[in-house]
């Protein structure tokens, strides 16, 4: 039977049924009253594309070069901690999709697969997302490992000076690494397919950071010590491409560009950090104006369909990323669900390009927006 997933929302609904509540809420949830998580999506709905007629759009090109490489599609996989919670083996599935569709896979510092495994699984499509917690030495050791494994793109996330309280996680008693008490046990028992698979594969752990033993890294521990001095230090230390993720201030972005950063990743962490922050897509045009025509800009937060990807590219993003859509897809139907979602997003992009008279994704700009 085919996957029966025709939209990202289909995948979300299916994942909601299949996953323990605690797991679904960890993926789906956001900070505060979760207003921003909803606005991230509605802000895209407020942007309109400009339909055009009588353009020969029989052949359409969706591949795009970015950061010195050609990618199969103009979107990639945003870093997510403990993806394997979405389904055992999720990290392998993401790597397989990254390879199959030639898209980037950003491995989180909080991933359940090692830096080396992921590089081996998907080669140069693997990027690494970096968090600094506690002292500098273990963090720089991690960076040494990332460099030794052959990564050349580092995403340095700066919007988690502290993990924001997420009400659903608090209510469900969610912790990383997982702690299973009576409440969670009942939740798991009600979702036996996930629970048995997880039991067989092993509960996901944090594969790249020490957790309990010497206090090097705890999910909830302060990451607030990072400052401009550290950014300068990291810029000197890391010899390859450095992208800063989680930037919403044009002032910060300009200063990062001046500090030698290679690209800005506009993101509000999918609404998971500051509920009153602006939607990324609202910040994007200001960012493009502040950073100039040529400077690399990535964007995520709230993309749920191909038309939103087209809008983001038209508004000035060079490349977009998504987080939850892939986890929903895996939670809904494993590898098949994931491949289906990537294919349906690509199909939606292509269909939108046909309607607005665009044959090459790289040519999108504000002329493709209505009344802009
Ligand atoms: C379950 C989950 C875990 C995440 N973990 C990380 C992380 O470890 N590092 C990071 O930089 N961003 C993390 N993010 C944020 C994503 O990289 C991305 O910014 C966000 O998901 C984009 O919004 P979207 O889910 O609406 O696409 C996480 C997001 C989710 C949903």
Short mmCIF file of N, CA and C in Angstrom, two decimals, residues 25-165:
data_model
loop_
_atom_site.label_atom_id
_atom_site.label_comp_id
_atom_site.label_asym_id
_atom_site.label_seq_id
_atom_site.Cartn_x
_atom_site.Cartn_y
_atom_site.Cartn_z
N UNK A 25 5.28 15.16 21.39
CA UNK A 25 5.29 16.52 21.94
C UNK A 25 6.70 17.12 21.94
N UNK A 26 7.70 16.30 22.17
CA UNK A 26 9.09 16.80 22.11
C UNK A 26 9.38 17.35 20.70
N UNK A 27 8.92 16.62 19.68
CA UNK A 27 9.18 17.05 18.30
C UNK A 27 8.30 18.26 17.93
N UNK A 28 7.04 18.15 18.23
CA UNK A 28 6.04 19.12 17.77
C UNK A 28 6.00 20.39 18.62
N UNK A 29 6.42 20.29 19.86
CA UNK A 29 6.25 21.37 20.82
C UNK A 29 7.16 22.56 20.56
N UNK A 30 6.89 23.64 21.30
CA UNK A 30 7.67 24.87 21.15
C UNK A 30 7.68 25.61 22.48
N UNK A 31 8.29 26.78 22.47
CA UNK A 31 8.44 27.54 23.71
C UNK A 31 7.14 28.28 24.06
N UNK A 32 7.02 28.62 25.31
CA UNK A 32 5.95 29.51 25.78
C UNK A 32 4.56 29.02 25.42
N UNK A 33 3.77 29.92 24.87
CA UNK A 33 2.40 29.57 24.47
C UNK A 33 2.34 28.99 23.06
N UNK A 34 3.49 28.76 22.47
CA UNK A 34 3.60 28.17 21.13
C UNK A 34 2.96 29.06 20.05
N UNK A 35 2.92 30.37 20.33
CA UNK A 35 2.35 31.30 19.33
C UNK A 35 3.27 31.41 18.13
N UNK A 36 4.57 31.52 18.40
CA UNK A 36 5.52 31.70 17.29
C UNK A 36 5.53 30.48 16.37
N UNK A 37 5.43 29.30 16.97
CA UNK A 37 5.43 28.09 16.13
C UNK A 37 4.29 28.17 15.12
N UNK A 38 3.15 28.68 15.54
CA UNK A 38 2.01 28.83 14.62
C UNK A 38 2.25 29.99 13.65
N UNK A 39 2.79 31.09 14.15
CA UNK A 39 3.04 32.26 13.29
C UNK A 39 4.09 31.97 12.22
N UNK A 40 5.05 31.12 12.54
CA UNK A 40 6.06 30.74 11.54
C UNK A 40 5.38 30.21 10.29
N UNK A 41 4.29 29.48 10.48
CA UNK A 41 3.58 28.90 9.34
C UNK A 41 2.66 29.95 8.71
N UNK A 42 1.91 30.69 9.54
CA UNK A 42 0.96 31.66 8.96
C UNK A 42 1.68 32.81 8.25
N UNK A 43 2.89 33.15 8.72
CA UNK A 43 3.63 34.24 8.06
C UNK A 43 3.93 33.89 6.60
N UNK A 44 4.15 32.62 6.32
CA UNK A 44 4.35 32.20 4.93
C UNK A 44 3.06 32.35 4.13
N UNK A 45 1.94 32.07 4.81
CA UNK A 45 0.65 32.17 4.10
C UNK A 45 0.37 33.62 3.68
N UNK A 46 0.95 34.57 4.40
CA UNK A 46 0.72 35.99 4.07
C UNK A 46 1.54 36.47 2.87
N UNK A 47 2.52 35.69 2.47
CA UNK A 47 3.32 36.06 1.29
C UNK A 47 2.66 35.41 0.07
N UNK A 48 2.48 36.18 -1.00
CA UNK A 48 1.81 35.63 -2.19
C UNK A 48 2.76 35.60 -3.39
N UNK A 49 2.65 34.55 -4.18
CA UNK A 49 3.46 34.43 -5.39
C UNK A 49 2.73 35.08 -6.57
N UNK A 50 3.50 35.50 -7.56
CA UNK A 50 2.91 36.15 -8.73
C UNK A 50 2.79 35.15 -9.89
N UNK A 51 1.58 34.69 -10.19
CA UNK A 51 1.42 33.79 -11.34
C UNK A 51 1.78 34.50 -12.65
N UNK A 52 2.37 33.77 -13.59
CA UNK A 52 2.68 34.31 -14.92
C UNK A 52 2.25 33.30 -15.98
N UNK A 53 1.85 33.85 -17.14
CA UNK A 53 1.33 32.99 -18.21
C UNK A 53 2.28 32.94 -19.40
N UNK A 54 2.08 31.92 -20.24
CA UNK A 54 2.74 31.79 -21.53
C UNK A 54 4.27 31.79 -21.46
N UNK A 55 4.77 31.18 -20.43
CA UNK A 55 6.21 30.93 -20.38
C UNK A 55 6.39 29.43 -20.62
N UNK A 56 7.34 29.07 -21.46
CA UNK A 56 7.58 27.64 -21.66
C UNK A 56 8.29 27.08 -20.41
N UNK A 57 7.52 26.31 -19.65
CA UNK A 57 8.07 25.78 -18.39
C UNK A 57 8.15 24.24 -18.42
N UNK A 58 8.28 23.71 -19.63
CA UNK A 58 8.31 22.25 -19.74
C UNK A 58 9.47 21.63 -18.97
N UNK A 59 10.62 22.27 -19.02
CA UNK A 59 11.77 21.75 -18.27
C UNK A 59 12.08 22.67 -17.11
N UNK A 60 12.09 22.11 -15.92
CA UNK A 60 12.34 22.94 -14.74
C UNK A 60 13.50 22.37 -13.93
N UNK A 61 14.35 23.27 -13.47
CA UNK A 61 15.59 22.85 -12.79
C UNK A 61 15.48 23.20 -11.31
N UNK A 62 15.51 22.16 -10.48
CA UNK A 62 15.38 22.39 -9.03
C UNK A 62 16.72 22.31 -8.31
N UNK A 63 17.77 21.86 -9.01
CA UNK A 63 19.05 21.76 -8.29
C UNK A 63 19.70 23.14 -8.19
N UNK A 64 20.48 23.30 -7.13
CA UNK A 64 20.97 24.63 -6.83
C UNK A 64 22.37 24.54 -6.25
N UNK A 65 23.24 25.46 -6.62
CA UNK A 65 24.55 25.43 -5.98
C UNK A 65 24.54 26.38 -4.79
N UNK A 66 25.21 25.92 -3.74
CA UNK A 66 25.24 26.68 -2.49
C UNK A 66 26.47 26.26 -1.71
N UNK A 67 27.17 27.21 -1.16
CA UNK A 67 28.42 26.96 -0.40
C UNK A 67 29.39 26.11 -1.22
N UNK A 68 29.49 26.44 -2.48
CA UNK A 68 30.51 25.81 -3.33
C UNK A 68 30.18 24.41 -3.81
N UNK A 69 28.90 24.00 -3.69
CA UNK A 69 28.54 22.66 -4.15
C UNK A 69 27.20 22.68 -4.85
N UNK A 70 26.97 21.69 -5.70
CA UNK A 70 25.67 21.59 -6.35
C UNK A 70 24.81 20.61 -5.55
N UNK A 71 23.59 21.04 -5.20
CA UNK A 71 22.67 20.19 -4.43
C UNK A 71 21.50 19.79 -5.31
N UNK A 72 20.96 18.60 -5.05
CA UNK A 72 19.87 18.08 -5.87
C UNK A 72 18.59 18.89 -5.73
N UNK A 73 18.40 19.48 -4.56
CA UNK A 73 17.20 20.25 -4.26
C UNK A 73 17.60 21.49 -3.47
N UNK A 74 16.74 22.52 -3.42
CA UNK A 74 17.16 23.75 -2.72
C UNK A 74 16.90 23.72 -1.22
N UNK A 75 16.69 22.52 -0.67
CA UNK A 75 16.44 22.44 0.78
C UNK A 75 17.18 21.27 1.40
N UNK A 76 17.42 21.39 2.74
CA UNK A 76 18.15 20.36 3.44
C UNK A 76 17.52 20.04 4.79
N UNK A 77 18.24 19.22 5.55
CA UNK A 77 17.73 18.70 6.83
C UNK A 77 18.38 19.48 7.97
N UNK A 78 17.56 20.23 8.72
CA UNK A 78 18.07 21.04 9.83
C UNK A 78 18.53 20.12 10.97
N UNK A 79 19.47 20.60 11.78
CA UNK A 79 19.94 19.75 12.88
C UNK A 79 18.86 19.53 13.92
N UNK A 80 18.71 18.28 14.34
CA UNK A 80 17.76 17.98 15.42
C UNK A 80 18.40 17.00 16.38
N UNK A 81 18.30 17.33 17.66
CA UNK A 81 18.84 16.45 18.69
C UNK A 81 17.99 15.20 18.81
N UNK A 82 18.65 14.08 19.01
CA UNK A 82 17.98 12.80 19.25
C UNK A 82 16.87 12.48 18.26
N UNK A 83 17.22 12.58 16.97
CA UNK A 83 16.25 12.25 15.91
C UNK A 83 15.71 10.84 16.06
N UNK A 84 16.55 9.95 16.62
CA UNK A 84 16.14 8.55 16.72
C UNK A 84 14.91 8.35 17.58
N UNK A 85 14.52 9.38 18.32
CA UNK A 85 13.27 9.27 19.07
C UNK A 85 12.07 9.17 18.12
N UNK A 86 12.18 9.82 16.95
CA UNK A 86 11.06 9.81 16.00
C UNK A 86 10.76 8.38 15.54
N UNK A 87 11.80 7.58 15.44
CA UNK A 87 11.69 6.13 15.20
C UNK A 87 13.09 5.57 15.29
N UNK A 88 13.25 4.40 15.85
CA UNK A 88 14.60 3.84 15.91
C UNK A 88 15.21 3.77 14.51
N UNK A 89 16.45 4.20 14.40
CA UNK A 89 17.11 4.17 13.09
C UNK A 89 16.88 5.43 12.28
N UNK A 90 16.26 6.45 12.86
CA UNK A 90 15.95 7.67 12.11
C UNK A 90 17.21 8.32 11.53
N UNK A 91 18.28 8.31 12.28
CA UNK A 91 19.52 8.93 11.78
C UNK A 91 20.00 8.26 10.49
N UNK A 92 19.89 6.93 10.45
CA UNK A 92 20.29 6.23 9.21
C UNK A 92 19.35 6.60 8.06
N UNK A 93 18.07 6.72 8.40
CA UNK A 93 17.09 7.07 7.35
C UNK A 93 17.39 8.46 6.79
N UNK A 94 17.70 9.40 7.68
CA UNK A 94 18.01 10.77 7.23
C UNK A 94 19.25 10.76 6.34
N UNK A 95 20.24 9.96 6.76
CA UNK A 95 21.48 9.90 5.96
C UNK A 95 21.19 9.29 4.59
N UNK A 96 20.34 8.27 4.57
CA UNK A 96 20.01 7.63 3.28
C UNK A 96 19.28 8.63 2.38
N UNK A 97 18.36 9.41 2.95
CA UNK A 97 17.63 10.40 2.14
C UNK A 97 18.58 11.50 1.67
N UNK A 98 19.50 11.92 2.54
CA UNK A 98 20.45 12.97 2.16
C UNK A 98 21.28 12.51 0.96
N UNK A 99 21.66 11.23 0.98
CA UNK A 99 22.46 10.69 -0.12
C UNK A 99 21.60 10.54 -1.38
N UNK A 100 20.42 9.96 -1.20
CA UNK A 100 19.54 9.68 -2.36
C UNK A 100 19.16 10.96 -3.11
N UNK A 101 18.81 12.01 -2.35
CA UNK A 101 18.32 13.24 -3.00
C UNK A 101 19.43 14.30 -3.15
N UNK A 102 20.63 13.95 -2.69
CA UNK A 102 21.75 14.89 -2.70
C UNK A 102 21.40 16.21 -2.02
N UNK A 103 21.02 16.09 -0.76
CA UNK A 103 20.71 17.27 0.06
C UNK A 103 21.56 17.24 1.33
N UNK A 104 21.81 18.40 1.94
CA UNK A 104 22.62 18.39 3.16
C UNK A 104 21.86 17.85 4.38
N UNK A 105 22.60 17.16 5.22
CA UNK A 105 22.08 16.67 6.50
C UNK A 105 22.94 17.29 7.60
N UNK A 106 22.34 18.14 8.42
CA UNK A 106 23.11 18.76 9.51
C UNK A 106 22.98 17.89 10.76
N UNK A 107 24.11 17.36 11.20
CA UNK A 107 24.12 16.51 12.40
C UNK A 107 24.21 17.40 13.64
N UNK A 108 23.28 17.20 14.57
CA UNK A 108 23.28 17.99 15.80
C UNK A 108 24.36 17.52 16.78
N UNK A 109 24.89 18.46 17.56
CA UNK A 109 25.75 18.09 18.68
C UNK A 109 25.03 17.08 19.58
N UNK A 110 23.69 17.18 19.62
CA UNK A 110 22.87 16.33 20.49
C UNK A 110 22.34 15.07 19.77
N UNK A 111 22.98 14.69 18.67
CA UNK A 111 22.50 13.55 17.88
C UNK A 111 22.76 12.23 18.58
N UNK A 112 22.07 11.20 18.10
CA UNK A 112 22.29 9.85 18.64
C UNK A 112 23.22 9.04 17.75
N UNK A 113 23.71 9.63 16.67
CA UNK A 113 24.74 8.96 15.85
C UNK A 113 26.03 9.74 15.99
N UNK A 114 27.14 9.04 15.81
CA UNK A 114 28.41 9.74 16.00
C UNK A 114 28.74 10.59 14.76
N UNK A 115 29.63 11.52 15.03
CA UNK A 115 30.16 12.40 13.99
C UNK A 115 30.73 11.56 12.84
N UNK A 116 31.47 10.52 13.21
CA UNK A 116 32.16 9.71 12.21
C UNK A 116 31.18 8.85 11.41
N UNK A 117 30.21 8.23 12.14
CA UNK A 117 29.20 7.40 11.45
C UNK A 117 28.47 8.21 10.39
N UNK A 118 28.08 9.42 10.77
CA UNK A 118 27.26 10.22 9.87
C UNK A 118 28.05 10.65 8.64
N UNK A 119 29.31 10.99 8.85
CA UNK A 119 30.17 11.37 7.72
C UNK A 119 30.34 10.19 6.78
N UNK A 120 30.47 9.00 7.38
CA UNK A 120 30.63 7.80 6.57
C UNK A 120 29.36 7.50 5.78
N UNK A 121 28.21 7.72 6.44
CA UNK A 121 26.94 7.38 5.80
C UNK A 121 26.62 8.28 4.62
N UNK A 122 26.96 9.55 4.71
CA UNK A 122 26.48 10.47 3.67
C UNK A 122 27.53 11.42 3.11
N UNK A 123 28.79 11.12 3.40
CA UNK A 123 29.91 11.84 2.77
C UNK A 123 29.83 13.34 2.96
N UNK A 124 30.09 14.05 1.88
CA UNK A 124 30.15 15.52 1.95
C UNK A 124 28.79 16.17 2.15
N UNK A 125 27.73 15.37 2.14
CA UNK A 125 26.40 15.95 2.40
C UNK A 125 26.23 16.23 3.90
N UNK A 126 27.13 15.70 4.72
CA UNK A 126 27.01 15.90 6.17
C UNK A 126 27.61 17.23 6.60
N UNK A 127 26.81 18.02 7.33
CA UNK A 127 27.27 19.24 7.98
C UNK A 127 27.22 18.99 9.49
N UNK A 128 27.95 19.77 10.25
CA UNK A 128 27.89 19.58 11.70
C UNK A 128 27.38 20.83 12.40
N UNK A 129 26.43 20.62 13.32
CA UNK A 129 25.89 21.72 14.13
C UNK A 129 26.53 21.68 15.50
N UNK A 130 27.01 22.84 15.92
CA UNK A 130 27.86 22.93 17.11
C UNK A 130 27.21 23.77 18.21
N UNK A 131 27.15 23.17 19.40
CA UNK A 131 26.75 23.89 20.62
C UNK A 131 27.94 23.92 21.55
N UNK A 132 28.11 25.01 22.27
CA UNK A 132 29.12 25.04 23.31
C UNK A 132 28.42 25.10 24.65
N UNK A 133 28.81 24.19 25.51
CA UNK A 133 28.24 24.20 26.85
C UNK A 133 29.40 24.06 27.83
N UNK A 134 29.36 24.83 28.88
CA UNK A 134 30.41 24.71 29.87
C UNK A 134 31.72 25.23 29.34
N UNK A 135 32.81 24.52 29.64
CA UNK A 135 34.12 25.06 29.31
C UNK A 135 34.49 24.84 27.85
N UNK A 136 35.47 25.64 27.42
CA UNK A 136 35.85 25.68 26.01
C UNK A 136 36.60 24.41 25.56
N UNK A 137 37.40 23.83 26.45
CA UNK A 137 38.29 22.74 26.00
C UNK A 137 37.54 21.55 25.40
N UNK A 138 36.54 20.98 26.14
CA UNK A 138 35.84 19.84 25.51
C UNK A 138 35.14 20.23 24.22
N UNK A 139 34.65 21.48 24.16
CA UNK A 139 33.97 21.93 22.94
C UNK A 139 34.97 21.95 21.77
N UNK A 140 36.18 22.41 22.03
CA UNK A 140 37.15 22.48 20.94
C UNK A 140 37.65 21.07 20.56
N UNK A 141 37.63 20.16 21.52
CA UNK A 141 37.98 18.77 21.19
C UNK A 141 36.96 18.18 20.22
N UNK A 142 35.70 18.56 20.46
CA UNK A 142 34.64 18.10 19.56
C UNK A 142 34.89 18.65 18.15
N UNK A 143 35.28 19.92 18.08
CA UNK A 143 35.56 20.54 16.79
C UNK A 143 36.73 19.82 16.09
N UNK A 144 37.73 19.43 16.87
CA UNK A 144 38.85 18.69 16.29
C UNK A 144 38.36 17.38 15.66
N UNK A 145 37.43 16.73 16.37
CA UNK A 145 36.88 15.47 15.86
C UNK A 145 36.10 15.71 14.56
N UNK A 146 35.35 16.80 14.55
CA UNK A 146 34.54 17.14 13.37
C UNK A 146 35.47 17.37 12.17
N UNK A 147 36.55 18.10 12.41
CA UNK A 147 37.51 18.38 11.32
C UNK A 147 38.18 17.09 10.87
N UNK A 148 38.58 16.25 11.83
CA UNK A 148 39.28 15.00 11.49
C UNK A 148 38.36 14.07 10.69
N UNK A 149 37.06 14.13 10.96
CA UNK A 149 36.12 13.26 10.24
C UNK A 149 35.85 13.76 8.82
N UNK A 150 36.30 14.98 8.50
CA UNK A 150 36.20 15.46 7.11
C UNK A 150 35.09 16.45 6.85
N UNK A 151 34.43 16.94 7.89
CA UNK A 151 33.36 17.93 7.67
C UNK A 151 33.97 19.26 7.22
N UNK A 152 33.25 19.95 6.34
CA UNK A 152 33.76 21.25 5.92
C UNK A 152 32.74 22.38 6.13
N UNK A 153 31.55 22.02 6.64
CA UNK A 153 30.55 23.06 6.95
C UNK A 153 30.13 22.94 8.41
N UNK A 154 30.37 24.01 9.16
CA UNK A 154 30.03 24.02 10.58
C UNK A 154 28.92 25.04 10.81
N UNK A 155 27.81 24.56 11.41
CA UNK A 155 26.72 25.48 11.78
C UNK A 155 26.86 25.73 13.28
N UNK A 156 27.13 26.95 13.64
CA UNK A 156 27.30 27.29 15.05
C UNK A 156 25.99 27.91 15.55
N UNK A 157 25.29 27.18 16.41
CA UNK A 157 23.96 27.64 16.87
C UNK A 157 24.10 28.59 18.06
N UNK A 158 23.50 29.77 17.92
CA UNK A 158 23.68 30.80 18.96
C UNK A 158 22.37 31.24 19.62
N UNK A 159 21.27 30.54 19.29
CA UNK A 159 20.00 30.99 19.89
C UNK A 159 19.54 30.13 21.07
N UNK A 160 20.50 29.40 21.67
CA UNK A 160 20.14 28.62 22.86
C UNK A 160 21.09 28.98 24.01
N UNK A 161 21.07 30.25 24.46
CA UNK A 161 21.88 30.58 25.64
C UNK A 161 21.38 29.79 26.85
N UNK A 162 20.13 29.39 26.76
CA UNK A 162 19.52 28.51 27.76
C UNK A 162 18.41 27.76 27.03
N UNK A 163 18.23 26.47 27.32
CA UNK A 163 17.12 25.76 26.69
C UNK A 163 15.83 26.35 27.24
N UNK A 164 14.96 26.83 26.34
CA UNK A 164 13.72 27.48 26.79
C UNK A 164 12.78 26.47 27.43
N UNK A 165 12.04 26.90 28.43
CA UNK A 165 11.04 25.99 28.99
C UNK A 165 10.00 25.66 27.93
#
